[in-house]
Structure formats: C-alpha cells, structure tokens
Amino acid sequence: ETGVTQTPRHLVMGMTNKKSLKCEQHLGHNAMYWYKQSAKKPLELMFVYSLEERVENNSVPSRFSPECPNSSHLFLHLHTLQPEDSALYLCASSQAGADEQYFGPGTRLTVT
Amino acid sequence: GESVGLHLPTLSVQEGDNSIINCAYSNSASDYFIWYKQESGKGPQFIIDIRSNMDKRQGQRVTVLLNKTVKHLSLQIAATQPGDSAVYFCAESMDTGRRALTFGSGTRLQVQP
C-alpha cells in the first residue's frame, strides 16, 4: 500500500455505538491530522499529532477521541455521536513542520 | 468527498479551454499557499503550492499566481480535460512553530466535452 489509507471507507452507526476510524500512512511522515468535511462547512481541522504528541485540538467535542500509537497510525475513537456528526472524516500526514499534507480517501460516517 | 450542500461557486468550461479558479485568502501573515483537487469519493489531492516570496509557480499544465497586495490566489489549468472536473480548494498557512492549513470553501470545476 502506498500513501495514506483509511478504514473503513463507509460507516453507519447509532448514537449509542462506539466505533473507531483508522488511518495509516506509508510515506515516512511524522505528523498526522484529522479533518472533518461536512455538507455545510469547508474542511475543518480537528486534531494534529506531531512526533506522536497531540499538538492541536480545535475545540472538538469529547465524543471524539484521537489516538496516535506511532508515527504511522492514527485512530479516531467515536462514542455517543450526534446526527450532526455525519460527515466525511479525512486523515492527512506530513513531515512535522512541513507544509504539504497528503490526504487519505476519507471515511464517510453516517450517524443515525 | 464532494461538498454537497455547500453553495460552491461553479466554473463550467469547454474541454480544451483554459480554466482560472480564484481564491481570496484571509490572513496577510500567511506565507504558504496550496491548491488541492478533490474528486467525488476521494480525499483532496495535492496539485501545486507556492510560498509568499514568489508570485508565480508553474507545474504540469497548472500555474499558481499569488497577489499578496490584494490577498488573492489563482489556479490556472491549461487545456482543461474532462478528468479535471472536481472541486478545487485553496489553503493557506503561516509559520507559528507548527503548520496548520486553513481551507477555503472550494470551487467546483465542470468540464464540458
């Protein structure tokens, strides 16, 4: 596999479920990002991990919990989500401090 | 991956024509700018970038122009092809010790055969 991969590609979950989104990068990068792309807003940065340390959390509700066990993997743990959380969740990676970010294909999340 | 529901400006061009997509950015301190292309069902794909010490940069069939005076960025696509149909996003960032991209809302490019 090359680039940035995300699984699952599609996820439907109820408001009481717990699920996790997974991202893996094969580019040798050391910074990873979660973005939310919803129908009514531009791409919104959620979390940034640099050298496996969370360096940014853009006022994201606690029902979203990121985890970065190593520089190649990033998770987004989801629990008690709301219907308005339905969106495309995109993962990206870069070299720490570098500008260019490479995106995965996204996970299309629907909360029912 | 399309921003369905957003009232995206749409540019419709004929195949073979040149396309110009514009973007106004907000932060005069931004020193890095990047264009992404997002096709339906896919994540954003890097097209071209430019730093604030330049006003023009060319890639393969694409050119980015930066006008810092009016905080305007444009993407020019030469000889537009049906495969260029997508949503195009500009993003800006500034050096605060770490980099974070701020994205615009995007422009939908439709190429008519």
Coordinates of C-alpha atoms in Angstrom, one line a residue:
Chain A
E1 CA 0.0 0.0 0.0
T2 CA 1.2 3.5 -0.7
G3 CA 0.2 6.9 0.5
V4 CA -2.4 7.4 3.2
T5 CA -5.1 4.7 3.7
Q6 CA -8.3 4.9 5.8
T7 CA -10.6 2.2 7.0
P8 CA -13.5 1.8 6.9
R9 CA -14.4 3.8 3.9
H10 CA -18.1 3.9 5.0
L11 CA -19.6 3.6 8.5
V12 CA -23.1 3.8 9.7
M13 CA -23.6 3.9 13.5
G14 CA -26.2 4.6 16.0
M15 CA -25.9 7.4 18.6
T16 CA -25.2 4.9 21.3
N17 CA -22.5 2.9 19.4
K18 CA -18.7 3.1 19.9
K19 CA -16.6 2.8 16.8
S20 CA -13.1 3.7 15.7
L21 CA -11.7 5.1 12.4
K22 CA -8.2 4.0 11.4
C23 CA -5.6 5.9 9.3
E24 CA -2.3 4.6 8.2
Q25 CA 0.4 6.4 6.3
H26 CA 3.2 4.8 4.3
L27 CA 5.1 7.9 3.5
G28 CA 7.6 8.0 6.4
H29 CA 5.9 11.2 7.8
N30 CA 5.8 12.1 11.4
A31 CA 2.8 14.3 11.7
M32 CA -0.8 13.3 11.2
Y33 CA -4.1 15.1 11.1
W34 CA -7.8 14.5 11.4
Y35 CA -10.2 16.8 9.4
K36 CA -13.9 16.9 9.2
Q37 CA -15.6 17.7 5.9
S38 CA -19.4 18.2 6.3
A39 CA -22.0 19.2 3.8
K40 CA -22.3 22.7 5.1
K41 CA -18.8 23.8 6.0
P42 CA -15.3 23.8 4.5
L43 CA -12.7 21.3 5.7
E44 CA -12.2 21.7 9.4
L45 CA -9.1 20.7 11.2
M46 CA -9.8 18.6 14.3
F47 CA -6.6 17.3 15.7
V48 CA -2.9 17.4 14.9
Y49 CA -0.3 14.9 16.1
S50 CA 3.4 15.8 15.6
L51 CA 6.0 13.2 16.6
E52 CA 3.2 11.2 18.2
E53 CA 2.3 14.1 20.5
R54 CA -1.1 15.9 20.2
V55 CA -0.2 19.5 19.4
E56 CA -3.6 20.8 18.4
N57 CA -7.2 20.2 19.4
N58 CA -9.6 22.6 17.6
S59 CA -12.3 22.7 20.3
V60 CA -13.5 19.3 19.3
P61 CA -16.2 17.7 21.5
S62 CA -15.0 14.9 23.8
R63 CA -17.1 12.3 22.0
F64 CA -14.2 12.3 19.5
S65 CA -11.1 10.9 21.0
P66 CA -7.9 10.6 18.9
E67 CA -5.1 8.2 19.4
C68 CA -1.7 8.1 17.8
P69 CA 0.2 5.0 18.9
N70 CA 3.1 5.5 16.5
S71 CA 4.0 7.8 13.6
S72 CA 2.4 5.6 11.0
H73 CA -1.0 5.1 12.6
L74 CA -3.8 7.4 13.8
F75 CA -7.2 6.5 15.2
L76 CA -10.3 8.4 15.9
H77 CA -12.5 6.8 18.6
L78 CA -16.1 7.7 18.4
H79 CA -18.8 7.4 21.1
T80 CA -22.3 8.7 21.6
L81 CA -22.2 10.7 18.4
Q82 CA -24.9 13.0 17.2
P83 CA -26.6 13.1 13.7
E84 CA -24.8 16.4 13.0
D85 CA -21.5 14.5 13.3
S86 CA -22.3 12.8 10.0
A87 CA -19.6 13.8 7.6
L88 CA -16.5 12.7 5.7
Y89 CA -13.6 12.3 8.1
L90 CA -10.2 12.8 6.4
C91 CA -6.8 11.8 7.6
A92 CA -3.7 13.5 6.4
S93 CA 0.0 13.3 7.0
S94 CA 3.1 15.4 6.5
Q95 CA 6.6 15.8 7.8
A96 CA 6.5 17.7 11.1
G97 CA 6.8 21.4 10.4
A98 CA 6.4 21.0 6.7
D99 CA 3.5 22.5 4.8
E100 CA 2.3 19.9 2.3
Q101 CA -0.2 17.4 3.6
Y102 CA -1.2 14.2 1.9
F103 CA -4.8 13.1 2.4
G104 CA -6.4 9.7 2.6
P105 CA -9.7 8.9 0.8
G106 CA -11.8 9.5 3.9
T107 CA -14.4 7.6 5.9
R108 CA -18.0 8.5 5.1
L109 CA -19.7 8.5 8.5
T110 CA -23.4 8.5 9.0
V111 CA -24.9 8.7 12.4
T112 CA -28.5 7.5 12.7
Chain B
G1 CA -15.9 13.5 -1.0
E2 CA -17.8 16.3 -2.6
S3 CA -19.1 19.2 -0.5
V4 CA -22.7 18.5 -1.3
G5 CA -24.9 21.1 0.3
L6 CA -22.3 23.9 0.3
H7 CA -23.2 26.5 -2.2
L8 CA -20.0 26.1 -4.1
P9 CA -19.2 28.5 -6.9
T10 CA -19.1 26.6 -10.1
L11 CA -16.9 27.1 -13.1
S12 CA -18.0 25.5 -16.3
V13 CA -15.6 25.3 -19.2
Q14 CA -15.3 23.6 -22.5
E15 CA -12.8 20.8 -23.0
G16 CA -9.6 22.3 -24.3
D17 CA -10.1 25.7 -22.9
N18 CA -8.1 27.2 -20.1
S19 CA -9.6 27.4 -16.6
I20 CA -8.9 30.0 -14.0
I21 CA -10.0 29.3 -10.4
N22 CA -9.8 32.1 -7.9
C23 CA -9.3 32.2 -4.2
A24 CA -9.3 35.1 -1.7
Y25 CA -7.3 34.4 1.5
S26 CA -7.8 36.0 4.8
N27 CA -4.5 36.2 6.7
S28 CA -1.9 38.6 5.5
A29 CA 0.6 36.8 7.6
S30 CA 0.2 33.5 5.7
D31 CA 3.4 32.6 3.9
Y32 CA 2.4 29.3 2.2
F33 CA -0.4 28.5 -0.1
I34 CA -1.5 25.2 -1.7
W35 CA -4.1 24.0 -4.1
Y36 CA -5.9 20.7 -3.8
K37 CA -8.2 18.9 -6.1
Q38 CA -11.0 16.7 -4.7
E39 CA -12.8 14.3 -7.0
S40 CA -16.0 12.7 -5.9
G41 CA -15.5 9.9 -3.4
K42 CA -11.8 10.8 -2.8
G43 CA -9.7 12.8 -0.5
P44 CA -8.0 16.0 -1.5
Q45 CA -5.1 15.6 -3.9
F46 CA -2.1 18.0 -4.0
I47 CA -1.8 20.0 -7.2
I48 CA 0.7 22.8 -6.6
D49 CA 1.9 25.1 -3.9
I50 CA 3.7 28.5 -3.6
R51 CA 5.5 30.4 -0.9
S52 CA 4.9 34.1 -0.3
N53 CA 8.3 35.0 -1.7
M54 CA 7.1 34.1 -5.1
D55 CA 4.3 35.4 -7.3
K56 CA 4.1 32.6 -9.8
R57 CA 4.9 29.0 -10.0
Q58 CA 4.3 26.5 -12.8
G59 CA 3.7 22.8 -12.8
Q60 CA 2.5 20.4 -15.5
R61 CA -0.5 22.2 -17.1
V62 CA -1.1 24.2 -14.0
T63 CA 0.1 27.6 -12.8
V64 CA -0.5 29.3 -9.5
L65 CA -0.4 33.1 -9.2
L66 CA -0.1 34.9 -5.9
N67 CA -1.0 38.6 -5.4
K68 CA -0.2 39.4 -1.8
T69 CA -1.3 43.0 -2.2
V70 CA -4.9 42.0 -2.6
K71 CA -4.6 38.6 -0.9
H72 CA -5.6 36.7 -4.0
L73 CA -4.6 33.3 -5.3
S74 CA -5.4 31.8 -8.6
L75 CA -5.0 28.4 -10.2
Q76 CA -4.8 28.3 -14.0
I77 CA -5.3 25.0 -15.8
A78 CA -4.2 24.8 -19.4
A79 CA -6.1 22.8 -22.0
T80 CA -8.7 21.6 -19.5
Q81 CA -9.7 17.9 -19.7
P82 CA -12.8 16.0 -18.5
G83 CA -10.6 14.4 -15.8
D84 CA -10.0 17.9 -14.4
S85 CA -13.7 18.0 -13.2
A86 CA -13.6 18.2 -9.5
V87 CA -13.8 20.6 -6.5
Y88 CA -10.7 22.7 -6.1
F89 CA -9.6 24.0 -2.7
C90 CA -7.1 26.6 -1.8
A91 CA -5.5 26.6 1.6
E92 CA -3.1 28.9 3.5
S93 CA -0.8 28.5 6.4
M94 CA 1.7 30.6 8.4
D95 CA 4.7 29.6 10.4
T96 CA 3.7 29.6 14.1
G97 CA 6.2 26.9 15.0
R98 CA 3.9 24.3 13.6
R99 CA 1.9 24.3 10.4
A100 CA -1.8 24.1 10.1
L101 CA -3.7 24.6 6.8
T102 CA -6.8 26.8 6.7
F103 CA -9.0 25.8 3.8
G104 CA -11.4 27.8 1.6
S105 CA -14.8 26.5 0.7
G106 CA -13.9 25.4 -2.7
T107 CA -14.9 25.9 -6.4
R108 CA -16.5 23.2 -8.5
L109 CA -15.0 22.8 -12.0
Q110 CA -17.2 21.2 -14.6
V111 CA -15.6 20.4 -17.9
Q112 CA -18.0 20.0 -20.8
P113 CA -16.9 17.6 -23.6

